[in-house]
mmCIF file of N, CA and C and ligand atoms in Angstrom:
data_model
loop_
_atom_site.group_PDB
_atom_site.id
_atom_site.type_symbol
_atom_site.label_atom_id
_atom_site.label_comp_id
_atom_site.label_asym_id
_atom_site.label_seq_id
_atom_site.Cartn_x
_atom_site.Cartn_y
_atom_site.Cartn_z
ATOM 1 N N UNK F 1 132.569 74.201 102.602
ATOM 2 C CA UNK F 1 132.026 74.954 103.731
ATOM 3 C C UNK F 1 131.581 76.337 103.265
ATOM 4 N N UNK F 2 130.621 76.450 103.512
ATOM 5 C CA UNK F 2 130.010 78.183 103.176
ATOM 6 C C UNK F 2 130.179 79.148 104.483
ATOM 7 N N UNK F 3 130.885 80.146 103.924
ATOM 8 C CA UNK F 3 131.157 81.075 104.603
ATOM 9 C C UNK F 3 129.710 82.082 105.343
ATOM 10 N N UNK F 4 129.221 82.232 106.338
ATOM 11 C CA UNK F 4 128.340 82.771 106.943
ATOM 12 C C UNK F 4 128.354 84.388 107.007
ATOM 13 N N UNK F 5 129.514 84.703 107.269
ATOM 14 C CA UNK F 5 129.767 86.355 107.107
ATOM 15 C C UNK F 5 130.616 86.752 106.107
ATOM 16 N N UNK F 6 130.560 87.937 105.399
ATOM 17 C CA UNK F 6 131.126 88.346 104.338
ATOM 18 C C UNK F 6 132.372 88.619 104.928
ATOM 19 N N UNK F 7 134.009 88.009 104.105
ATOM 20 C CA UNK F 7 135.126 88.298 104.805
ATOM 21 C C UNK F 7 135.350 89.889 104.618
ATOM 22 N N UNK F 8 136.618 89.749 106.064
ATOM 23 C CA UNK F 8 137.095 91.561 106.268
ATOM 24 C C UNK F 8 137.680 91.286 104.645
ATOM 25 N N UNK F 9 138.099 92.922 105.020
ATOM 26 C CA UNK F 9 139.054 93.197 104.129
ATOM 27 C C UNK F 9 140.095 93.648 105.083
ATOM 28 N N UNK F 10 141.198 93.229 105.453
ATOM 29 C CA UNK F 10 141.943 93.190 106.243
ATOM 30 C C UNK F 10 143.158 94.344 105.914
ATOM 31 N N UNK F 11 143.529 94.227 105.409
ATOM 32 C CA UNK F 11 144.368 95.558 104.282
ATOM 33 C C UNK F 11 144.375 96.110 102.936
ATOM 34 N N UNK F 12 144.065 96.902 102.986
ATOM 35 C CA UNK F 12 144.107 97.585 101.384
ATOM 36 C C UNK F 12 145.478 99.272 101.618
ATOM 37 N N UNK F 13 146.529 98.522 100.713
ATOM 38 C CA UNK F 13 147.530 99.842 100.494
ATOM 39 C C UNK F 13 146.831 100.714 99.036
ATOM 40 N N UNK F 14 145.640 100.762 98.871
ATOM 41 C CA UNK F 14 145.536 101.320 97.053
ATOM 42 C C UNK F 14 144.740 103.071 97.698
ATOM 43 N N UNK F 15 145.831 103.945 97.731
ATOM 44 C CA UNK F 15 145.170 105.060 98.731
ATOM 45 C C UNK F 15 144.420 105.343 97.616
ATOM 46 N N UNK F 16 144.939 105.985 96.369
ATOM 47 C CA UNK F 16 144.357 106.438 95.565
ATOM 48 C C UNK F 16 142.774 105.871 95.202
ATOM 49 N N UNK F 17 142.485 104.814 95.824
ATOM 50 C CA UNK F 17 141.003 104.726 95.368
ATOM 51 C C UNK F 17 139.944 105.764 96.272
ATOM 52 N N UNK F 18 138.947 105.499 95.672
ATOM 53 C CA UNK F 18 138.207 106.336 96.434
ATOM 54 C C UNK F 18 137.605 105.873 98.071
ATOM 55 N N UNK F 19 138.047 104.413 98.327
ATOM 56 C CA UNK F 19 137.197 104.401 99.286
ATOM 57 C C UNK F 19 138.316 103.833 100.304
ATOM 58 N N UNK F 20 139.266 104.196 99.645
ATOM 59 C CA UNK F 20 140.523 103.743 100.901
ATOM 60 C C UNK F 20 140.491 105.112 101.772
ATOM 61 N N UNK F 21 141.101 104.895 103.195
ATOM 62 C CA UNK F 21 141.833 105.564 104.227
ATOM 63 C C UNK F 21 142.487 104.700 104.694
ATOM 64 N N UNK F 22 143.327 105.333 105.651
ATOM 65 C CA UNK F 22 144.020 104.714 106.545
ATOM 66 C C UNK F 22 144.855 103.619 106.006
ATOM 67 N N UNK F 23 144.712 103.148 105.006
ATOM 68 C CA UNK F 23 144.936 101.431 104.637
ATOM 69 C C UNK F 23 144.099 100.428 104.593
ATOM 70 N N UNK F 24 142.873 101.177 104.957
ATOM 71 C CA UNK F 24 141.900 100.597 105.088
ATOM 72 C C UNK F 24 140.808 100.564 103.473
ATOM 73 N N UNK F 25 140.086 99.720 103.567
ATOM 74 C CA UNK F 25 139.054 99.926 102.273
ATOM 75 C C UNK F 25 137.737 100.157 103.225
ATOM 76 N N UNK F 26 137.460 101.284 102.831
ATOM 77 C CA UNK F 26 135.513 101.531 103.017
ATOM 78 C C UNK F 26 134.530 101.517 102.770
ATOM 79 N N UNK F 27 134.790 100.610 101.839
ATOM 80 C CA UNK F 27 133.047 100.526 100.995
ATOM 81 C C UNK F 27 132.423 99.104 101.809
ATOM 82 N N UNK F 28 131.308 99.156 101.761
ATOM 83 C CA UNK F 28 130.711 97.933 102.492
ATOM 84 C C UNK F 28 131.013 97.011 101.399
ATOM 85 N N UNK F 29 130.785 96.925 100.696
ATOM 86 C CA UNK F 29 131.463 95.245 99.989
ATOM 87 C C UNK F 29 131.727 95.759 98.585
ATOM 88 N N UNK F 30 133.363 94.984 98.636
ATOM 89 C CA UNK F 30 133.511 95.071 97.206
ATOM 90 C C UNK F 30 133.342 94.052 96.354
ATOM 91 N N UNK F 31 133.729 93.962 95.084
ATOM 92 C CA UNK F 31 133.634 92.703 94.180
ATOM 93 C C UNK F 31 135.190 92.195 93.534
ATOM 94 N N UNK F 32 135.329 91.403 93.834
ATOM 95 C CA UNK F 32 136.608 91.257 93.090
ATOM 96 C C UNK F 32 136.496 90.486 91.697
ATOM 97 N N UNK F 33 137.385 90.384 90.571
ATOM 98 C CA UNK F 33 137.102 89.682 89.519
ATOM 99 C C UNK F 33 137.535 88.907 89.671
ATOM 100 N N UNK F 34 137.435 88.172 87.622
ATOM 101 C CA UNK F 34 137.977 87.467 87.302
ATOM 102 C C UNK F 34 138.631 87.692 85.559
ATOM 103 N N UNK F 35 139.320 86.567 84.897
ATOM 104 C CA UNK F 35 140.040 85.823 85.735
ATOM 105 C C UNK F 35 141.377 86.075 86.314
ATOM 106 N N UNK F 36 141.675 87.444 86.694
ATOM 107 C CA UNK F 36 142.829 88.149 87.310
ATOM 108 C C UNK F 36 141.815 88.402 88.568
ATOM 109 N N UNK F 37 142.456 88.156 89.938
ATOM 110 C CA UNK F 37 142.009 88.536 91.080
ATOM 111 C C UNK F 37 142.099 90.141 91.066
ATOM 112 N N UNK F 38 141.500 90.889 90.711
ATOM 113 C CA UNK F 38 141.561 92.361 90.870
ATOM 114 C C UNK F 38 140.281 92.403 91.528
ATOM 115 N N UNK F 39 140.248 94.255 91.993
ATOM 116 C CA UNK F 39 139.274 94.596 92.756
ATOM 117 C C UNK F 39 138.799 95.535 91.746
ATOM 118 N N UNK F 40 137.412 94.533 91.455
ATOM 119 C CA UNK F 40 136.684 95.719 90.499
ATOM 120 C C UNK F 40 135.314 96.577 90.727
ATOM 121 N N UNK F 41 136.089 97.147 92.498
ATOM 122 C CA UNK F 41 135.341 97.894 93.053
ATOM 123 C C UNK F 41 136.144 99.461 92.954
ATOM 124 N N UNK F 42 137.515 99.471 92.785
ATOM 125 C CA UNK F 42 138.496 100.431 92.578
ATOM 126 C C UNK F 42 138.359 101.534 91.486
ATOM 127 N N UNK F 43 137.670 102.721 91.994
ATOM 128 C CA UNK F 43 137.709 103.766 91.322
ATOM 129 C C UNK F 43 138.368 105.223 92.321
ATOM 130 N N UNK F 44 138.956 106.214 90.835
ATOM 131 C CA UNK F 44 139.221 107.199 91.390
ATOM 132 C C UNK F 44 138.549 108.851 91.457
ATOM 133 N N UNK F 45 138.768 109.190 92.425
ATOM 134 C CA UNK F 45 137.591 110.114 92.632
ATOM 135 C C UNK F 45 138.102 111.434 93.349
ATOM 136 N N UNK F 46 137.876 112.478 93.457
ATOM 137 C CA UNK F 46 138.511 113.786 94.079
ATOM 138 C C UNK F 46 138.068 113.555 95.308
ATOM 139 N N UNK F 47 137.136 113.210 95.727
ATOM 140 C CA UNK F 47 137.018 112.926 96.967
ATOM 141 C C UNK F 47 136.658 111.458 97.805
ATOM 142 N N UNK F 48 136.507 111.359 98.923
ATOM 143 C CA UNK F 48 136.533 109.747 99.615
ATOM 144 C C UNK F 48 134.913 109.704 99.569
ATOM 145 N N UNK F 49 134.732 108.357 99.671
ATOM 146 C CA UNK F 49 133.458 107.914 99.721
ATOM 147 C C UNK F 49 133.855 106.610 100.584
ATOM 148 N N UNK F 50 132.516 106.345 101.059
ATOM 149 C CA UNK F 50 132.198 104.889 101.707
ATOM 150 C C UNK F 50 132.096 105.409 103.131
ATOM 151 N N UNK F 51 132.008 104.246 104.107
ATOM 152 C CA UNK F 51 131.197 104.592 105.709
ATOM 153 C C UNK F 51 132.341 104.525 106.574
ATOM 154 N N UNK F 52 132.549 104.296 108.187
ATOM 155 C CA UNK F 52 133.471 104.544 109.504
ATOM 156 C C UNK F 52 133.416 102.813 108.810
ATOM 157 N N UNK F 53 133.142 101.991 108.872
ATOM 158 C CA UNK F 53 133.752 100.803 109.077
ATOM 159 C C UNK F 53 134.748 100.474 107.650
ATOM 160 N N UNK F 54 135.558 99.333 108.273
ATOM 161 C CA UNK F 54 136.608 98.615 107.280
ATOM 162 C C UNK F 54 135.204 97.455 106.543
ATOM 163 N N UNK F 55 135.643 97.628 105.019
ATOM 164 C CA UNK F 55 134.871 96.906 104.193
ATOM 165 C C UNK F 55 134.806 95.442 104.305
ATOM 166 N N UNK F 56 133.937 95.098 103.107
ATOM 167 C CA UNK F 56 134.301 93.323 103.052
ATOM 168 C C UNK F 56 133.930 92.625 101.691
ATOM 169 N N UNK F 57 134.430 91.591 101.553
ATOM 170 C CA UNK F 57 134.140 90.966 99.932
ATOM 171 C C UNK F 57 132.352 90.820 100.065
ATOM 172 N N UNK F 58 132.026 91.307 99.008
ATOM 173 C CA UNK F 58 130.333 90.855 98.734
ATOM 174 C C UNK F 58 130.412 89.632 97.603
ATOM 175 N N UNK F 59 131.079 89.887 96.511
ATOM 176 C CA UNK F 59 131.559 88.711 95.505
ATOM 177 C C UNK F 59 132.480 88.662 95.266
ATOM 178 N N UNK F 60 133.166 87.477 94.935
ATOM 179 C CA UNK F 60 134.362 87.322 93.742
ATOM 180 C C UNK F 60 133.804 86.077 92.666
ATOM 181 N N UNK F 61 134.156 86.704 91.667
ATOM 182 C CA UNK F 61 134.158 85.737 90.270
ATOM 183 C C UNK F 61 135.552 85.025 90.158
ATOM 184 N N UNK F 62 136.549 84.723 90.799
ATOM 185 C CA UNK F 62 137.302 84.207 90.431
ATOM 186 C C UNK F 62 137.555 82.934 91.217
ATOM 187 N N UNK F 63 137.251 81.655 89.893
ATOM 188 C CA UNK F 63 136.549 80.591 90.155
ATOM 189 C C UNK F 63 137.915 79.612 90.228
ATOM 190 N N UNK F 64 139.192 79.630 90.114
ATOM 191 C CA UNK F 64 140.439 79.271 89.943
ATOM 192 C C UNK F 64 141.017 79.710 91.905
ATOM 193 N N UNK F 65 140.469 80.364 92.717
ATOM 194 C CA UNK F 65 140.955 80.558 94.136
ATOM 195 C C UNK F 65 140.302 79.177 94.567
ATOM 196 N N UNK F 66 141.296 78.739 95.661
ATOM 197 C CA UNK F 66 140.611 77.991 96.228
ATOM 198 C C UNK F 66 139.751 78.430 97.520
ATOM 199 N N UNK F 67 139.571 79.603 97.302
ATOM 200 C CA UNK F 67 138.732 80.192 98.827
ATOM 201 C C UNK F 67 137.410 80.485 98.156
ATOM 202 N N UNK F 68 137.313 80.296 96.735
ATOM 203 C CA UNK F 68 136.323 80.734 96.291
ATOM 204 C C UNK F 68 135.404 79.468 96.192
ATOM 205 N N UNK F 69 133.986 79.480 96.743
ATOM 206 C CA UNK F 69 133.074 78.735 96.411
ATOM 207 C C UNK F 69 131.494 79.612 96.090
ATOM 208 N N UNK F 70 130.886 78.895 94.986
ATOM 209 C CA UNK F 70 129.808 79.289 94.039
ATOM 210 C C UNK F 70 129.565 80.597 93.818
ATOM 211 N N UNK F 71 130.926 81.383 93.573
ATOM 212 C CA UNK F 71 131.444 82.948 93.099
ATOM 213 C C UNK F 71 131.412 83.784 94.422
ATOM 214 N N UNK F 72 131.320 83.173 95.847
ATOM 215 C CA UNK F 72 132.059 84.067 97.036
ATOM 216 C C UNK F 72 133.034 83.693 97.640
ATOM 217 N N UNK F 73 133.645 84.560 98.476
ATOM 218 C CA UNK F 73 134.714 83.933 99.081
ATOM 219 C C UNK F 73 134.509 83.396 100.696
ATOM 220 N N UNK F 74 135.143 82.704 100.632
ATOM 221 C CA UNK F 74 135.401 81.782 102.268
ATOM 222 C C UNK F 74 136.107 81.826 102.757
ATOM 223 N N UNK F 75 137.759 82.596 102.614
ATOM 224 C CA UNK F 75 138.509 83.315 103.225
ATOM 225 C C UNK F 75 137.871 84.211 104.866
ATOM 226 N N UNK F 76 138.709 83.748 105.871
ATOM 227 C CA UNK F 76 138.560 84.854 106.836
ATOM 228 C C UNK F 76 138.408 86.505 106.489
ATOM 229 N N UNK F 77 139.472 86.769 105.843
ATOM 230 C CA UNK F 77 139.523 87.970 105.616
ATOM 231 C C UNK F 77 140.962 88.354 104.048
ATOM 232 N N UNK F 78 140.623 88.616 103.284
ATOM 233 C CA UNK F 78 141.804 89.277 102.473
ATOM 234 C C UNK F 78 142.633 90.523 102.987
ATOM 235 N N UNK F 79 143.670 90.781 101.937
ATOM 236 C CA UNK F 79 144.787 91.971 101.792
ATOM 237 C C UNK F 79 144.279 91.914 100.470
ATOM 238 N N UNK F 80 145.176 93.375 100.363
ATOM 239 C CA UNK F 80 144.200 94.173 98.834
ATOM 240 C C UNK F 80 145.896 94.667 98.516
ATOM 241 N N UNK F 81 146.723 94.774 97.260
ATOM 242 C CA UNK F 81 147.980 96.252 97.164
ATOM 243 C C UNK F 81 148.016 95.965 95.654
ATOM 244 N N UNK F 82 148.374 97.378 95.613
ATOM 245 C CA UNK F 82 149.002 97.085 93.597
ATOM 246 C C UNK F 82 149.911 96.801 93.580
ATOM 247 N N UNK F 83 149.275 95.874 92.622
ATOM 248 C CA UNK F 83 150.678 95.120 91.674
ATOM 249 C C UNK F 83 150.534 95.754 90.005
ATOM 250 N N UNK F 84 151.803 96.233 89.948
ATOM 251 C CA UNK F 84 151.866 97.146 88.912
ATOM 252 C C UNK F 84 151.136 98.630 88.891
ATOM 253 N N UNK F 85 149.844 98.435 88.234
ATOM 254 C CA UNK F 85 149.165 99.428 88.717
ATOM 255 C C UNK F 85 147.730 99.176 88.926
ATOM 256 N N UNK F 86 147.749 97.926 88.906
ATOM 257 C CA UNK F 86 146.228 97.596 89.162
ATOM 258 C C UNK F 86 145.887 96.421 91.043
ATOM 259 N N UNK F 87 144.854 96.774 91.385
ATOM 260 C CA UNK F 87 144.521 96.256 93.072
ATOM 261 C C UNK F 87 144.321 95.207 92.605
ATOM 262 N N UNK F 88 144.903 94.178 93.455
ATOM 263 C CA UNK F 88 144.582 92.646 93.309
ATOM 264 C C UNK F 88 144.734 92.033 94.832
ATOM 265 N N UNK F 89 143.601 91.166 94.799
ATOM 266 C CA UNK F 89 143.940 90.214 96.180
ATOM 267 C C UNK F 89 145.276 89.884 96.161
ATOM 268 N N UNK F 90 145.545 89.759 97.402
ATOM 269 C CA UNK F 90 146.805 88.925 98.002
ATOM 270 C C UNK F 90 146.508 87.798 98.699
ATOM 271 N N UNK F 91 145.153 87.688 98.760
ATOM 272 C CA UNK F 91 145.139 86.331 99.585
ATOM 273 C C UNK F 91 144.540 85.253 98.320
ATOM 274 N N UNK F 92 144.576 85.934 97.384
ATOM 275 C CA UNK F 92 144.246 84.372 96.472
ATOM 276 C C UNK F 92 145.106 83.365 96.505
ATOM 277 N N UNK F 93 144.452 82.574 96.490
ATOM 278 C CA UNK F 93 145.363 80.945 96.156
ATOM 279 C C UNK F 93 144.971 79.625 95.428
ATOM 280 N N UNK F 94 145.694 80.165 94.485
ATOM 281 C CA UNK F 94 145.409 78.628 92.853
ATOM 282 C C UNK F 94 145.220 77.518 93.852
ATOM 283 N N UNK F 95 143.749 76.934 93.244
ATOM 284 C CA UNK F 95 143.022 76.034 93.383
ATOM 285 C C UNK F 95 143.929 74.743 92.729
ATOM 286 N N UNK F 96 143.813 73.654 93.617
ATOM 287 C CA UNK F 96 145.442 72.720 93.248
ATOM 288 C C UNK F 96 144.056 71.607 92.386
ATOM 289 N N UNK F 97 144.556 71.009 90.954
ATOM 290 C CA UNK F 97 143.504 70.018 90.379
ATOM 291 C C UNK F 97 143.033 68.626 90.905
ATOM 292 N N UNK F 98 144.156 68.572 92.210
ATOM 293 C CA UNK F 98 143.231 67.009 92.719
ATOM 294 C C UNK F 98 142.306 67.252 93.968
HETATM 295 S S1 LIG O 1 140.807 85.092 98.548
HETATM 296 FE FE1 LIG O 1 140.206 84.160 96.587
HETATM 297 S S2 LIG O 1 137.954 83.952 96.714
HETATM 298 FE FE2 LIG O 1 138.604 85.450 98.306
HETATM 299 S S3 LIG O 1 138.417 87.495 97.276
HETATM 300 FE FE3 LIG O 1 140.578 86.787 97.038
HETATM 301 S S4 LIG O 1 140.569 85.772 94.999
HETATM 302 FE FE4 LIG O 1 138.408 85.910 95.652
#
């Protein structure tokens, strides 16, 4: 099934990026990678950037989710938090082989 609208981004705890507030992410679309689900839209910056609305995935390369089809996602919406010290989806989920 192909996803028609680009999913929310439903939570992001990574304040330190530049385009978080609130908990929110603000950039109109980020990209997430591969093959670690990270957000390799995450930079840091002295000041905030991005618009009033909560963001949304534009791509992901990571071809091992099962929400992922032909490098976007089909997820309703993700969560974003660091793990360790780097942003990674929370809504990925290993693609099962049968
Ligand atoms: S849920 Fe899966 S396909 Fe969607 S952004 Fe996260 S890792 Fe990519």
């Amino acid at each position: 099934m192909k996803a028609n609208l680009m999913p929310n981004i439903l939570f992001c705890n990574v304040n330190e990026c530049a385009y978080n507030g609130d908990e929110k992410c603000h950039a109109v679309a980020i990209t997430v990678g591969g093959p670690q689900p990270l957000c390799d839209t995450f930079f840091r910056s002295g000041r905030k950037g991005g618009g009033e609305d909560a963001g949304s995935v534009g791509a992901c390369k990571n071809e091992v989710c099962a929400y992922n089809e032909s490098f976007e996602c089909t997820a309703y919406g993700i969560n974003v938090s660091l793990h360790s010290t780097k942003p990674e989806c929370d809504t990925f989920m290993q693609r099962s082989n049968n």
